[in-house]
Coordinates of C-alpha atoms in Angstrom, one line a residue:
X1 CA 61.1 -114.0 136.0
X2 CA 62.4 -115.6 132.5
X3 CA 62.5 -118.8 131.6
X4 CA 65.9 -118.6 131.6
X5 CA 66.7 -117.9 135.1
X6 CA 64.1 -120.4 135.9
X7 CA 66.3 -123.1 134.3
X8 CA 69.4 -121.4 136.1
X9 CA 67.4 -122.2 139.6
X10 CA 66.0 -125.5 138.3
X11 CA 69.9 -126.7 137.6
X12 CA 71.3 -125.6 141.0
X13 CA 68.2 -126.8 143.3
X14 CA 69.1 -130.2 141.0
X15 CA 72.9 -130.1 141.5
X16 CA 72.4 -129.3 145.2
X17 CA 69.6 -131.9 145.5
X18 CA 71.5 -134.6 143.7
X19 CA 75.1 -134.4 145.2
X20 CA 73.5 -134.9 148.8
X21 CA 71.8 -137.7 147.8
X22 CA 74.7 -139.2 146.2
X23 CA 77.1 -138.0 149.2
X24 CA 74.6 -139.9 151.6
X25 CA 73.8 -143.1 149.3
X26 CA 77.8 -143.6 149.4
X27 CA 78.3 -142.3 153.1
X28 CA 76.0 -144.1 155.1
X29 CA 74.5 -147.4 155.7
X30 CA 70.4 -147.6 155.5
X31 CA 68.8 -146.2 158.6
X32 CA 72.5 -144.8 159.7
X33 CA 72.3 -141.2 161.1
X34 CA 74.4 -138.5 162.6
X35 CA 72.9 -135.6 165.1
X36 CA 73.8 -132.2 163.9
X37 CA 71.9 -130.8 166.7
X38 CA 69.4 -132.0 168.9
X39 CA 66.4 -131.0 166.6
X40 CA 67.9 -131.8 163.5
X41 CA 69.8 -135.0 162.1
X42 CA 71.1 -137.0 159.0
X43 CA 69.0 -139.7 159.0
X44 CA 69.5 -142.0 155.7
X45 CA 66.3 -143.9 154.3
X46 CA 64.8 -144.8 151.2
X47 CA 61.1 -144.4 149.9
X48 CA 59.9 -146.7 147.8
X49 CA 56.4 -145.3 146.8
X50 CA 54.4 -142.2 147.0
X51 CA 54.3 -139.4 149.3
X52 CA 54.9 -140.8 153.4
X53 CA 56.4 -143.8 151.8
X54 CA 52.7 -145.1 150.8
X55 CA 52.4 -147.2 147.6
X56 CA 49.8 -147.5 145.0
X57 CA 49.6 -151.3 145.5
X58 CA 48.4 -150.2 149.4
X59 CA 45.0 -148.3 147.6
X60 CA 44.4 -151.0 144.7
X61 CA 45.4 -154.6 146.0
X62 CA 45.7 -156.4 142.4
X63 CA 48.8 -154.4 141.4
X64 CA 51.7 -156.0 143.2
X65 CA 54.4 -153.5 144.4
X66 CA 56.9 -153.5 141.5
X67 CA 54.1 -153.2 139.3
X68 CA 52.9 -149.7 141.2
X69 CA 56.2 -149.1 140.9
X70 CA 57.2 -148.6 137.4
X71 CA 53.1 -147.4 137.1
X72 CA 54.0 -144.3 139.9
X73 CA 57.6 -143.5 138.0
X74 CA 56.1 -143.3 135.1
X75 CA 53.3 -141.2 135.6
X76 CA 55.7 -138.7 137.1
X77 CA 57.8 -138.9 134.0
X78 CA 54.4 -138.0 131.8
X79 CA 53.7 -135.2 135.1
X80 CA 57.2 -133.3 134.8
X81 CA 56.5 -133.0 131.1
X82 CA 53.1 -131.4 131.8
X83 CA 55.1 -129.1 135.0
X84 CA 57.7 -128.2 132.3
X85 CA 55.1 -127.3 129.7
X86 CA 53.4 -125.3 132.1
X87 CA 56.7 -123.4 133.3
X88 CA 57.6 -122.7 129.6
X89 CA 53.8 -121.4 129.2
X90 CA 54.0 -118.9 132.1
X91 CA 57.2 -117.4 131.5
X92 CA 56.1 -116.8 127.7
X93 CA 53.1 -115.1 129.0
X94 CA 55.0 -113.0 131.6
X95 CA 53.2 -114.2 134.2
X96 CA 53.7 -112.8 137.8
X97 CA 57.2 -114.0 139.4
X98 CA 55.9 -115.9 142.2
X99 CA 53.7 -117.7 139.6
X100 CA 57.2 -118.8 137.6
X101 CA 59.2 -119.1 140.4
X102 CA 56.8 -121.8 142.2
X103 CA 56.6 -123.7 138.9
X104 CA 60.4 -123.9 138.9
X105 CA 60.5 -125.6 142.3
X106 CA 57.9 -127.9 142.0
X107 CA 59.5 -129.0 138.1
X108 CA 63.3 -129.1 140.1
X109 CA 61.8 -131.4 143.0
X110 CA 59.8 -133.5 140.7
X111 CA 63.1 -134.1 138.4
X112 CA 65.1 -134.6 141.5
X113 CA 63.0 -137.5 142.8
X114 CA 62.5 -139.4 139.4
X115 CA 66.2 -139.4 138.7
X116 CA 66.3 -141.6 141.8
X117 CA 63.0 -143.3 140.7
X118 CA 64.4 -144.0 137.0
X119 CA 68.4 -144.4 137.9
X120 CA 69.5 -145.1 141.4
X121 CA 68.6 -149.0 141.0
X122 CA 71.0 -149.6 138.4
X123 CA 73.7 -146.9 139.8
X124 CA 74.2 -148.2 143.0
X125 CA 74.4 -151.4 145.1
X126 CA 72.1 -152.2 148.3
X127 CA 72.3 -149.7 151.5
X128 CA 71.1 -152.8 153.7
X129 CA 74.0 -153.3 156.6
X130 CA 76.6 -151.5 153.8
X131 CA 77.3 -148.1 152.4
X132 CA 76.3 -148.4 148.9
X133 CA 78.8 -148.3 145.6
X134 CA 78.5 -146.2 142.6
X135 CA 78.5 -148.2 139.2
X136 CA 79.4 -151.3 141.3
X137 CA 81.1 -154.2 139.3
X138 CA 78.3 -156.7 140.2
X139 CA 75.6 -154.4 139.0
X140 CA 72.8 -151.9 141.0
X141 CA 70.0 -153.2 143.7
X142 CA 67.5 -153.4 141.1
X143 CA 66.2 -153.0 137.5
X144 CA 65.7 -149.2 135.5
X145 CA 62.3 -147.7 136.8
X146 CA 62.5 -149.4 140.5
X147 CA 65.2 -147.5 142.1
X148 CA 64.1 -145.8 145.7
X149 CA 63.9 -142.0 146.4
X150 CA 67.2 -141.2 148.3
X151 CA 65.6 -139.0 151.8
X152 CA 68.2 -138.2 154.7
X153 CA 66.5 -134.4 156.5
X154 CA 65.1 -135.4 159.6
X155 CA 63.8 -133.1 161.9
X156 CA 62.6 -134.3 165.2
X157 CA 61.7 -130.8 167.2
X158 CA 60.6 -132.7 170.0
X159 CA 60.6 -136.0 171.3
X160 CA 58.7 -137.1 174.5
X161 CA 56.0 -138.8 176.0
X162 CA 52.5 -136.9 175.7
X163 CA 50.5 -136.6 178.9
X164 CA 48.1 -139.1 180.3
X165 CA 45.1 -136.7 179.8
X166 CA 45.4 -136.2 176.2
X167 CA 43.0 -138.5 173.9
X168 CA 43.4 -141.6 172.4
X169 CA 47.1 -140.7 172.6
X170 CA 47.7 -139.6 176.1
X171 CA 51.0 -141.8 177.2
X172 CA 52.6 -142.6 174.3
X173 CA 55.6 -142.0 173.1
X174 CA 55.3 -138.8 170.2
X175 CA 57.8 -137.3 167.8
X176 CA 56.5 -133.9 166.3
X177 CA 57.3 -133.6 163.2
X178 CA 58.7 -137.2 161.8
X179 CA 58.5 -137.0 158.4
X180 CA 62.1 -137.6 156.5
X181 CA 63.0 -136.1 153.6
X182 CA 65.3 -134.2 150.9
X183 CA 65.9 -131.3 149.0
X184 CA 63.7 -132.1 146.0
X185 CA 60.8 -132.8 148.4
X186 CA 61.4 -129.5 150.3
X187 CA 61.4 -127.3 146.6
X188 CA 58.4 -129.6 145.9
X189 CA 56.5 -128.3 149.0
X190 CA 57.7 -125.0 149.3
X191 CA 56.1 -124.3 145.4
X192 CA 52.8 -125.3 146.8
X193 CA 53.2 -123.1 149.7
X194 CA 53.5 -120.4 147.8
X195 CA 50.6 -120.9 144.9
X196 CA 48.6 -121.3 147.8
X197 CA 49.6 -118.5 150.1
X198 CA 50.3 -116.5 146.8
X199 CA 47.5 -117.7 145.2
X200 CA 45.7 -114.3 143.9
X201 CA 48.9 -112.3 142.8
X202 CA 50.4 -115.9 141.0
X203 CA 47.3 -116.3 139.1
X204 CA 46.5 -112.2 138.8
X205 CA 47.3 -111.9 135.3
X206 CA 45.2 -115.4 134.0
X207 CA 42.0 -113.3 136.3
X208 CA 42.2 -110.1 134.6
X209 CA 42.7 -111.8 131.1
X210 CA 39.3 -114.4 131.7
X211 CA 37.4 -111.1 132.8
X212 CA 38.4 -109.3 129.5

């Protein structure tokens, strides 16, 4: 796979990935959602830290949270130039497809979510009990480097209360699978999937060329 058709995916998993969250940031209040079908629904939220909405101020409590913050956006800004580096590296090399092809989505995810990280503060007005504005006259929710990851998939497969003789949890009330998300996070995840499912024919090449 070339570097060039890498870009070509890169820029339509961005467009695609961008457009829906600007279509739901100016569409729906915060926590507003629509049920497309029974295990799947729009479901607008924003994440203001890591991965599961955790923050770095929750692991090191001297940092407050817009501190972590700007140190979190940041270090993916310095992370997606080490990505793209790499992606530029493998095609160069000719590495195997799968190898190029997971480096694209993980660089198109990562760029995706810091646009919203670095930009969506100043570009749009609060979500709280309102659908948001672009460029609003007043200016955005917050400052460059604080704005919130834009995350509307939701898919609740099932929803029900487990039985009594499970443990610890037998009872309650259980939602599998609960996470919400986007587009960027799914091209994120699915490059991981593949170098590790993939992992012997992505990194083939790098193998044969260290036992030379």
């Amino acid at each position: 796979m070339s570097l060039k058709k890498s870009i070509y995916l890169i820029v339509i998993i961005l467009l695609i990935d961008q457009i829906s969250k600007v279509y739901i940031k100016t569409h729906f209040a915060l926590q507003e959602s629509i049920e497309v079908f029974t295990w799947f629904k729009i479901f607008f939220i924003e994440n203001d830290g890591m991965a599961w909405g955790t923050k770095i101020s929750d692991f090191v409590s001297f940092i407050d949270d817009r501190t972590a913050k700007v140190v979190l956006t940041l270090f993916r800004i310095i992370a997606i130039f080490g990505i793209g580096y790499w992606l530029y590296d493998a095609a160069k090399k000719q590495s195997p497809k799968v190898l190029i092809l997971a480096i694209a989505l993980i660089f198109a995810g990562a760029l995706g979510n810091i646009i919203d990280s670095v930009f969506y503060g100043v570009l749009f007005n609060d979500s709280h009990g309102q659908v948001a504005t672009f460029l609003p006259e007043l200016g955005g929710y917050d400052t460059l480097l604080h704005g919130k990851v834009v995350d509307m998939l939701y898919f609740p497969l099932w929803e029900g209360y487990l039985p009594e003789w499970i443990p610890f949890k037998g009872g309650e009330y259980f939602t599998f699978f609960n996470p919400v998300f986007n587009i960027a996070d799914m091209a994120i995840s699915t490059g991981f999937i593949m170098l590790i499912v993939f992992n012997r024919k992505a990194f083939a090449k790098n193998k044969i060329e260290s036992d030379i």
